[in-house]
Amino acid sequence: MAKLTIGQKAERVLKLLIALRNPRIAAPLARHGFTNADLDEGWTLLKNVTRTKLDFVEAPPTTDPDALRALDAWENQWFVIADATLKRHAPEIHAQVFRNLSQTDGMAVIVSVGTFVERLETIDDPAWNGGFGQAGKDARALLAQRGLTEMVVDEAKALLGKLRNVDGPLPDLEKLAAEDESFEKAETALWAWYLEWSAIARRAITQRGLLRQLGFLRTTPGGKDVEVTDDEALEDASAARTPPVRADATAIPA
C-alpha cells in the first residue's frame, strides 16, 4: 500500500472540513464534543501546512459551487492587479504579501484567497507588529485606486465565510492567525487532528451517503461500497489523470 503524500492528507482534511458544513455530519460530532474551536483548529492547521508546501490533487466538489466559482473569479481578477501594482511600487510589501502565493483553482482558492486577505490586512500595521507602517498605508491606498477597495476585500471575506461556515449546530468561524510552525511539525499536527476526528466520525455516523461525502467510502467499478482507511492512498483513474500541483507554484496560506 502506497504511503499517503502530504497532498493526499491535505485533500482529506479539506474534504472533512467542507463536509462539516452539513449539519447532519456536524451534529453527531458535536455530541462527541466537537466545537467551533475544533473546526477553527482544523482550518488553521491546514493553513499552517499549505502555506509551507502544497501538493494538492483534485479536491472534492464544494456544497456551494457558485461561491467557489465567484471566489475563483475574485482571485483571477485581484491577484493579477495587486501583483502588478505592488511589484512595481512596493517590492518589499509585494514580497511579503505574495510569498509562496500564486493563483490556484478548485478548492485550493479557499486557502489562497484567505491567505492573501489576511496578509493584505496586516501591511499597514506598525513595523513592530510585522507591518510596514506608513508605507503599508500608502500601498493599501494605491491598491484602492486600482479598485481593490475595502468593499472588494469584504466580498472575498463573505465568499470565504460561505465556504467555511457550518450550516447548522456550530457557530460561525472566526479568523485565527496561523502559528509560525515548521512544515514537519505542521504536517504532524494536521494529521493528528484529522485522525482523531476521522475515527470519531466513523463511529458517530452510520449513513452511507454521509460516509461517502466524508470520503470514508468509495464505490468500486462494480458498484460496491468499500471502506477507505486513513492510511490508504487511492490509485484510481481520476487521481491518475490529475497531477499534483507543484509546491513552488501553488498558493500557500498565511
GROMACS .gro file of N, CA and C in nm, residues 36 67 82 85 92 115 130 154 181-182 217 249:
model
   36
   36ASN      N    1  -1.686   2.467   1.769
   36ASN     CA    2  -1.633   2.560   1.669
   36ASN      C    3  -1.482   2.577   1.684
   67ALA      N    4  -2.042   2.986  -0.495
   67ALA     CA    5  -1.949   3.063  -0.413
   67ALA      C    6  -1.805   3.032  -0.452
   82ALA      N    7  -0.315   4.324  -0.796
   82ALA     CA    8  -0.232   4.351  -0.678
   82ALA      C    9  -0.087   4.311  -0.703
   85THR      N   10   0.074   4.580  -0.930
   85THR     CA   11   0.086   4.709  -0.863
   85THR      C   12   0.194   4.708  -0.755
   92GLU      N   13   0.902   4.541  -0.149
   92GLU     CA   14   0.916   4.472  -0.021
   92GLU      C   15   0.781   4.422   0.029
  115THR      N   16  -0.541   3.352   0.255
  115THR     CA   17  -0.406   3.396   0.287
  115THR      C   18  -0.382   3.538   0.239
  130GLY      N   19   0.489   4.366   1.262
  130GLY     CA   20   0.503   4.291   1.139
  130GLY      C   21   0.457   4.361   1.014
  154ASP      N   22  -1.408   4.286   0.127
  154ASP     CA   23  -1.520   4.231   0.203
  154ASP      C   24  -1.597   4.128   0.121
  181GLU      N   25   0.496   2.762   1.234
  181GLU     CA   26   0.546   2.628   1.263
  181GLU      C   27   0.627   2.577   1.145
  182SER      N   28   0.718   2.487   1.171
  182SER     CA   29   0.790   2.421   1.063
  182SER      C   30   0.694   2.330   0.990
  217LEU      N   31  -1.599   0.619   0.227
  217LEU     CA   32  -1.642   0.509   0.140
  217LEU      C   33  -1.612   0.547  -0.004
  249ALA      N   34   0.471   2.644  -0.706
  249ALA     CA   35   0.388   2.726  -0.791
  249ALA      C   36   0.244   2.730  -0.744
   0.00000   0.00000   0.00000
